[in-house]
Amino acid sequence: MAERAGSGAVAAETSVVPGVGKRRRGWVLAGLAVVLGGVLGFHRLVPNWPGRLGSLIESFLPWGGALVVVLLVVALVRRSAVALVALLLPVGVWVDTFGGLLLPGEEGGGRELVVVQHNVSDENRDPAGTARALADSGADLVALEELVDPQLAAYEKALAADYPHHVVRGTVGLWSKHPLSGNQVVDIKPRSIEEGWSRGLRAVVRSPYGDVAAYVAHLPSVRVGVSGLASQRRDESAALLGRAIANESVESVILLGDLNGVVEDRGLRPITSQLAFAESGFAFSFPATFPLARIDQIMARSAAVGHIRTLPATGSDHLPVVARVALE
């Protein structure tokens, strides 16, 4: 009798444990959902050390939606009500932050310029084909980075018919259907980089709707490694570019460039704090084979950037991005 009673107690104990385990897993999922919602909503509070952790998280912030989906699937499989309720937090934050990017955007008005931004890659084996693809977009302005010899001559030749006005400074260039003036180099070179590095220009576009100061920039690359995000040079260059734009005398400004950062990245705050960017469209542009982030940007002052989208792949490791910019 004692033996049977003991075995019954063991059976009763084992029958309770699985339920307890499921409840615990449900609370773990709920905790992860709350943490994810907190990171999505309060990413600015994440410290930028060590390894520029804040900037690293912000670089992939939209992909928090994929983590939400993973947690949702697990919660459904576990049939955890508490986890499903907790997931309402990150879902709500993600929709509030990025949901608008899923919308098609408003129709363009009359006072607008179509602009294209593309890092064409210094290893592009088909510069002429790339140039033709960009011209086919019908853009008023085309900004290019990583222009090197001998490819530069191919771009100039292929774009000449559609874009009679252009300026190249260092490795960046601007092609325009409208006259350009006031062409000059914009010094965004970090102090640690040697002389001969030129990746910024400014030109005034004499558009049918008034003068527009167009900036083309290619900020230094960032690297992700075991020590985190190496973005010191990029951040320094962004500060220099932001200072130049702040001192710009022409009211309307359009910035086109490979900024090596997303608009949520705090390292670009000197720029994003004073310019508007697209509120519709994700337009992930890099890497071209499997785009994970939009580091090619179109921003503006005294103007609204409409729906932003990518164009088909060219011979570059970046995708071109195009948007309509409505001038005020």
Tab-separated table of C-alpha atoms in Angstrom:
chain	number	residue	atom	x	y	z
A	1	MET	CA	0.000	0.000	0.000
A	2	ALA	CA	2.807	2.419	0.888
A	3	GLU	CA	4.520	1.715	-2.407
A	4	ARG	CA	1.351	2.447	-4.378
A	5	ALA	CA	0.796	5.656	-2.419
A	6	GLY	CA	4.348	6.768	-3.157
A	7	SER	CA	4.024	6.078	-6.860
A	8	GLY	CA	0.750	7.964	-6.890
A	9	ALA	CA	2.445	10.980	-5.302
A	10	VAL	CA	5.171	10.880	-7.912
A	11	ALA	CA	2.594	10.693	-10.686
A	12	ALA	CA	0.717	13.618	-9.212
A	13	GLU	CA	3.936	15.613	-8.998
A	14	THR	CA	4.960	14.932	-12.585
A	15	SER	CA	1.489	15.833	-13.829
A	16	VAL	CA	1.828	19.315	-12.299
A	17	VAL	CA	5.356	20.115	-13.497
A	18	PRO	CA	4.571	20.342	-17.245
A	19	GLY	CA	1.861	22.927	-16.595
A	20	VAL	CA	4.199	24.952	-14.436
A	21	GLY	CA	6.848	24.797	-17.166
A	22	LYS	CA	4.422	26.102	-19.779
A	23	ARG	CA	3.380	28.975	-17.552
A	24	ARG	CA	6.999	29.865	-16.905
A	25	ARG	CA	7.774	29.813	-20.608
A	26	GLY	CA	4.770	32.052	-21.183
A	27	TRP	CA	6.105	34.598	-18.723
A	28	VAL	CA	9.557	34.411	-20.321
A	29	LEU	CA	7.994	35.166	-23.717
A	30	ALA	CA	6.019	37.999	-22.176
A	31	GLY	CA	9.201	39.421	-20.667
A	32	LEU	CA	10.974	39.268	-24.020
A	33	ALA	CA	8.020	41.039	-25.654
A	34	VAL	CA	8.136	43.841	-23.078
A	35	VAL	CA	11.907	44.244	-23.523
A	36	LEU	CA	11.522	44.336	-27.305
A	37	GLY	CA	8.766	46.941	-27.036
A	38	GLY	CA	10.957	49.017	-24.734
A	39	VAL	CA	13.911	48.901	-27.128
A	40	LEU	CA	11.705	49.848	-30.095
A	41	GLY	CA	10.076	52.709	-28.240
A	42	PHE	CA	12.992	54.004	-26.191
A	43	HIS	CA	16.028	53.146	-28.308
A	44	ARG	CA	17.408	56.649	-27.724
A	45	LEU	CA	17.923	55.679	-24.084
A	46	VAL	CA	20.149	52.733	-24.965
A	47	PRO	CA	23.719	53.872	-24.185
A	48	ASN	CA	26.089	54.172	-27.100
A	49	TRP	CA	28.813	52.294	-25.300
A	50	PRO	CA	30.419	49.917	-25.442
A	51	GLY	CA	30.896	49.599	-29.172
A	52	ARG	CA	28.247	52.212	-30.079
A	53	LEU	CA	25.540	49.801	-29.014
A	54	GLY	CA	22.761	52.359	-29.465
A	55	SER	CA	23.674	53.111	-33.060
A	56	LEU	CA	24.020	49.403	-33.812
A	57	ILE	CA	20.506	48.687	-32.547
A	58	GLU	CA	19.081	51.684	-34.414
A	59	SER	CA	20.681	50.516	-37.661
A	60	PHE	CA	18.418	47.474	-37.703
A	61	LEU	CA	15.441	48.848	-35.788
A	62	PRO	CA	12.797	48.115	-38.478
A	63	TRP	CA	13.748	44.426	-38.274
A	64	GLY	CA	12.319	44.437	-34.769
A	65	GLY	CA	9.081	43.629	-36.572
A	66	ALA	CA	10.562	40.280	-37.610
A	67	LEU	CA	11.364	39.524	-33.974
A	68	VAL	CA	7.763	40.333	-33.077
A	69	VAL	CA	6.576	37.774	-35.637
A	70	VAL	CA	8.922	35.121	-34.216
A	71	LEU	CA	7.656	35.729	-30.681
A	72	LEU	CA	4.070	35.667	-31.935
A	73	VAL	CA	4.537	32.265	-33.568
A	74	VAL	CA	6.153	30.835	-30.427
A	75	ALA	CA	3.377	32.269	-28.246
A	76	LEU	CA	0.736	30.694	-30.461
A	77	VAL	CA	2.490	27.337	-30.399
A	78	ARG	CA	2.762	27.539	-26.591
A	79	ARG	CA	-0.818	28.796	-26.342
A	80	SER	CA	0.348	31.442	-23.920
A	81	ALA	CA	-2.311	34.082	-23.326
A	82	VAL	CA	-0.008	36.243	-21.204
A	83	ALA	CA	2.632	36.304	-23.963
A	84	LEU	CA	0.038	37.211	-26.591
A	85	VAL	CA	-1.202	40.103	-24.459
A	86	ALA	CA	2.378	41.304	-23.831
A	87	LEU	CA	3.079	41.227	-27.570
A	88	LEU	CA	0.540	44.009	-28.042
A	89	LEU	CA	3.209	46.385	-26.733
A	90	PRO	CA	5.943	45.827	-29.384
A	91	VAL	CA	3.306	45.475	-32.104
A	92	GLY	CA	1.815	48.846	-31.186
A	93	VAL	CA	5.215	50.548	-30.963
A	94	TRP	CA	6.397	49.110	-34.278
A	95	VAL	CA	3.203	50.131	-36.080
A	96	ASP	CA	3.403	53.637	-34.598
A	97	THR	CA	7.057	53.999	-35.616
A	98	PHE	CA	7.183	52.247	-38.979
A	99	GLY	CA	3.592	51.554	-40.011
A	100	GLY	CA	3.402	54.742	-42.069
A	101	LEU	CA	6.253	53.504	-44.257
A	102	LEU	CA	3.943	50.773	-45.536
A	103	LEU	CA	1.494	53.315	-46.964
A	104	PRO	CA	1.744	54.287	-50.656
A	105	GLY	CA	2.243	57.990	-49.952
A	106	GLU	CA	0.403	61.012	-51.228
A	107	GLU	CA	0.138	61.980	-54.872
A	108	GLY	CA	2.711	64.490	-56.011
A	109	GLY	CA	1.895	68.119	-56.554
A	110	GLY	CA	3.059	70.585	-59.161
A	111	ARG	CA	6.167	72.053	-57.489
A	112	GLU	CA	8.296	68.955	-57.287
A	113	LEU	CA	11.564	67.493	-58.456
A	114	VAL	CA	12.207	63.787	-59.039
A	115	VAL	CA	15.600	62.877	-57.612
A	116	VAL	CA	17.743	59.731	-57.720
A	117	GLN	CA	20.541	58.774	-55.357
A	118	HIS	CA	22.986	55.965	-56.170
A	119	ASN	CA	26.339	54.749	-54.957
A	120	VAL	CA	27.474	53.279	-58.268
A	121	SER	CA	30.448	51.352	-56.760
A	122	ASP	CA	34.042	51.883	-57.822
A	123	GLU	CA	34.046	48.256	-59.016
A	124	ASN	CA	31.039	48.648	-61.324
A	125	ARG	CA	31.752	46.774	-64.569
A	126	ASP	CA	28.891	48.356	-66.509
A	127	PRO	CA	28.904	52.108	-65.828
A	128	ALA	CA	27.212	52.919	-69.145
A	129	GLY	CA	24.376	50.487	-68.434
A	130	THR	CA	24.015	51.871	-64.921
A	131	ALA	CA	23.833	55.420	-66.265
A	132	ARG	CA	21.164	54.488	-68.814
A	133	ALA	CA	19.054	52.814	-66.134
A	134	LEU	CA	19.207	55.932	-63.978
A	135	ALA	CA	18.354	58.221	-66.893
A	136	ASP	CA	15.321	56.057	-67.693
A	137	SER	CA	13.886	57.032	-64.296
A	138	GLY	CA	13.168	60.492	-65.711
A	139	ALA	CA	14.692	62.143	-62.664
A	140	ASP	CA	15.475	65.855	-62.609
A	141	LEU	CA	18.555	65.267	-60.466
A	142	VAL	CA	20.883	62.269	-60.304
A	143	ALA	CA	23.487	62.058	-57.545
A	144	LEU	CA	26.314	59.514	-57.791
A	145	GLU	CA	29.067	58.385	-55.438
A	146	GLU	CA	32.255	56.342	-55.894
A	147	LEU	CA	33.023	57.972	-59.219
A	148	VAL	CA	36.520	56.928	-60.266
A	149	ASP	CA	38.541	56.835	-63.446
A	150	PRO	CA	38.030	55.435	-66.019
A	151	GLN	CA	34.332	54.836	-65.217
A	152	LEU	CA	33.662	58.557	-64.753
A	153	ALA	CA	34.017	59.211	-68.480
A	154	ALA	CA	31.416	56.513	-69.196
A	155	TYR	CA	28.897	58.149	-66.847
A	156	GLU	CA	29.493	61.581	-68.337
A	157	LYS	CA	29.006	60.287	-71.863
A	158	ALA	CA	25.893	58.211	-71.117
A	159	LEU	CA	24.150	60.960	-69.123
A	160	ALA	CA	25.070	63.924	-71.313
A	161	ALA	CA	21.980	63.839	-73.554
A	162	ASP	CA	19.454	63.834	-70.714
A	163	TYR	CA	21.439	65.897	-68.237
A	164	PRO	CA	23.229	68.837	-69.875
A	165	HIS	CA	24.398	70.207	-66.522
A	166	HIS	CA	26.656	68.354	-64.143
A	167	VAL	CA	29.393	68.838	-61.573
A	168	VAL	CA	31.889	66.365	-60.123
A	169	ARG	CA	34.033	66.995	-57.078
A	170	GLY	CA	36.308	64.244	-55.880
A	171	THR	CA	34.354	60.988	-56.083
A	172	VAL	CA	30.831	62.467	-55.951
A	173	GLY	CA	28.810	64.066	-58.730
A	174	LEU	CA	25.469	65.667	-59.552
A	175	TRP	CA	23.700	65.556	-62.923
A	176	SER	CA	20.809	67.935	-63.546
A	177	LYS	CA	18.232	68.809	-66.188
A	178	HIS	CA	18.306	72.366	-64.845
A	179	PRO	CA	21.213	74.840	-64.762
A	180	LEU	CA	23.697	74.626	-61.901
A	181	SER	CA	25.685	77.382	-60.245
A	182	GLY	CA	27.747	77.983	-57.125
A	183	ASN	CA	29.444	74.613	-57.450
A	184	GLN	CA	31.857	73.933	-54.604
A	185	VAL	CA	33.476	71.255	-52.492
A	186	VAL	CA	31.965	70.564	-49.085
A	187	ASP	CA	34.683	69.532	-46.674
A	188	ILE	CA	33.397	66.548	-44.675
A	189	LYS	CA	36.769	64.839	-44.258
A	190	PRO	CA	37.419	63.453	-40.765
A	191	ARG	CA	40.682	64.578	-39.198
A	192	SER	CA	42.162	61.078	-39.160
A	193	ILE	CA	41.872	60.659	-42.936
A	194	GLU	CA	44.762	61.751	-45.123
A	195	GLU	CA	44.596	64.519	-47.723
A	196	GLY	CA	43.065	63.736	-51.113
A	197	TRP	CA	39.774	62.493	-49.656
A	198	SER	CA	36.897	64.465	-51.188
A	199	ARG	CA	33.325	63.204	-50.857
A	200	GLY	CA	31.089	66.234	-50.618
A	201	LEU	CA	29.771	68.877	-53.001
A	202	ARG	CA	27.196	71.626	-53.100
A	203	ALA	CA	25.517	73.219	-56.119
A	204	VAL	CA	22.544	75.524	-56.605
A	205	VAL	CA	19.898	74.063	-58.916
A	206	ARG	CA	18.049	76.743	-60.916
A	207	SER	CA	14.791	74.817	-60.938
A	208	PRO	CA	11.508	76.083	-62.463
A	209	TYR	CA	10.246	76.530	-58.895
A	210	GLY	CA	13.160	78.525	-57.551
A	211	ASP	CA	16.701	77.928	-56.394
A	212	VAL	CA	17.509	74.744	-54.509
A	213	ALA	CA	20.825	74.038	-52.800
A	214	ALA	CA	21.679	70.429	-53.639
A	215	TYR	CA	24.225	68.569	-51.528
A	216	VAL	CA	25.801	65.258	-52.524
A	217	ALA	CA	27.736	63.400	-49.855
A	218	HIS	CA	29.358	60.055	-49.210
A	219	LEU	CA	30.095	59.598	-45.518
A	220	PRO	CA	32.798	57.172	-44.325
A	221	SER	CA	31.929	53.504	-44.092
A	222	VAL	CA	31.079	51.792	-40.828
A	223	ARG	CA	32.034	48.290	-39.823
A	224	VAL	CA	30.359	45.812	-37.498
A	225	GLY	CA	32.778	43.611	-35.571
A	226	VAL	CA	33.277	41.874	-32.250
A	227	SER	CA	33.881	45.272	-30.625
A	228	GLY	CA	30.599	46.671	-31.951
A	229	LEU	CA	29.926	49.378	-34.515
A	230	ALA	CA	32.968	51.335	-35.739
A	231	SER	CA	31.354	54.618	-36.784
A	232	GLN	CA	33.588	57.330	-35.321
A	233	ARG	CA	34.651	58.688	-38.707
A	234	ARG	CA	31.108	58.528	-40.072
A	235	ASP	CA	29.788	60.438	-37.075
A	236	GLU	CA	32.480	63.116	-37.376
A	237	SER	CA	31.755	63.522	-41.084
A	238	ALA	CA	28.011	63.775	-40.364
A	239	ALA	CA	28.680	66.592	-37.907
A	240	LEU	CA	30.660	68.506	-40.547
A	241	LEU	CA	27.925	68.017	-43.141
A	242	GLY	CA	25.255	69.086	-40.670
A	243	ARG	CA	27.208	72.267	-39.943
A	244	ALA	CA	27.473	73.089	-43.650
A	245	ILE	CA	23.721	72.611	-44.161
A	246	ALA	CA	22.927	74.709	-41.093
A	247	ASN	CA	24.958	77.566	-42.617
A	248	GLU	CA	23.323	77.217	-46.055
A	249	SER	CA	21.867	80.551	-47.190
A	250	VAL	CA	19.479	79.089	-49.785
A	251	GLU	CA	16.250	78.177	-48.004
A	252	SER	CA	15.371	75.047	-49.989
A	253	VAL	CA	17.886	72.216	-49.582
A	254	ILE	CA	18.035	68.681	-50.957
A	255	LEU	CA	20.592	66.223	-49.616
A	256	LEU	CA	21.410	63.151	-51.676
A	257	GLY	CA	23.996	60.696	-50.511
A	258	ASP	CA	25.304	57.426	-49.235
A	259	LEU	CA	25.327	58.341	-45.563
A	260	ASN	CA	26.301	54.865	-44.375
A	261	GLY	CA	23.550	55.036	-41.789
A	262	VAL	CA	19.790	54.815	-41.399
A	263	VAL	CA	17.661	57.795	-40.416
A	264	GLU	CA	17.093	56.331	-36.928
A	265	ASP	CA	20.852	56.149	-36.243
A	266	ARG	CA	21.800	58.776	-33.650
A	267	GLY	CA	25.131	59.234	-35.421
A	268	LEU	CA	23.255	61.082	-38.181
A	269	ARG	CA	21.406	63.411	-35.785
A	270	PRO	CA	23.405	66.478	-36.906
A	271	ILE	CA	21.735	65.946	-40.298
A	272	THR	CA	18.353	64.387	-39.525
A	273	SER	CA	17.595	66.976	-36.836
A	274	GLN	CA	17.321	69.702	-39.470
A	275	LEU	CA	16.125	67.874	-42.593
A	276	ALA	CA	12.918	66.023	-43.462
A	277	PHE	CA	13.053	62.516	-44.867
A	278	ALA	CA	10.584	60.150	-46.496
A	279	GLU	CA	7.701	59.009	-44.292
A	280	SER	CA	6.552	56.421	-46.817
A	281	GLY	CA	8.549	53.486	-48.163
A	282	PHE	CA	11.337	51.390	-46.646
A	283	ALA	CA	13.577	51.338	-49.749
A	284	PHE	CA	16.292	49.152	-48.218
A	285	SER	CA	19.262	49.804	-50.492
A	286	PHE	CA	22.218	47.809	-49.144
A	287	PRO	CA	23.520	45.267	-49.873
A	288	ALA	CA	21.937	44.939	-53.295
A	289	THR	CA	21.875	41.131	-53.161
A	290	PHE	CA	19.824	41.098	-49.932
A	291	PRO	CA	18.969	44.640	-48.796
A	292	LEU	CA	18.916	45.003	-45.022
A	293	ALA	CA	18.937	48.774	-44.535
A	294	ARG	CA	18.496	52.053	-46.380
A	295	ILE	CA	21.820	53.822	-46.048
A	296	ASP	CA	21.295	55.768	-49.297
A	297	GLN	CA	19.267	58.800	-48.304
A	298	ILE	CA	17.172	61.602	-49.779
A	299	MET	CA	16.426	64.434	-47.352
A	300	ALA	CA	15.253	68.009	-47.693
A	301	ARG	CA	14.662	71.354	-45.992
A	302	SER	CA	11.694	73.573	-46.834
A	303	ALA	CA	10.424	70.655	-48.904
A	304	ALA	CA	8.663	67.329	-48.400
A	305	VAL	CA	10.178	64.033	-49.490
A	306	GLY	CA	7.460	61.797	-50.908
A	307	HIS	CA	7.337	58.027	-51.157
A	308	ILE	CA	10.843	56.631	-51.505
A	309	ARG	CA	11.536	53.426	-53.423
A	310	THR	CA	14.382	51.495	-54.946
A	311	LEU	CA	15.103	50.994	-58.631
A	312	PRO	CA	16.239	47.661	-60.110
A	313	ALA	CA	19.778	46.533	-59.372
A	314	THR	CA	22.647	47.854	-61.465
A	315	GLY	CA	26.294	46.815	-61.478
A	316	SER	CA	26.670	48.239	-57.963
A	317	ASP	CA	26.462	46.654	-54.524
A	318	HIS	CA	23.877	49.346	-53.678
A	319	LEU	CA	20.389	49.791	-55.108
A	320	PRO	CA	19.426	53.209	-56.485
A	321	VAL	CA	16.713	55.071	-54.552
A	322	VAL	CA	14.272	57.567	-56.058
A	323	ALA	CA	11.774	59.995	-54.550
A	324	ARG	CA	9.703	63.050	-55.415
A	325	VAL	CA	10.609	66.187	-53.492
A	326	ALA	CA	7.807	68.753	-53.261
A	327	LEU	CA	9.104	72.272	-52.703
A	328	GLU	CA	7.275	74.634	-50.382
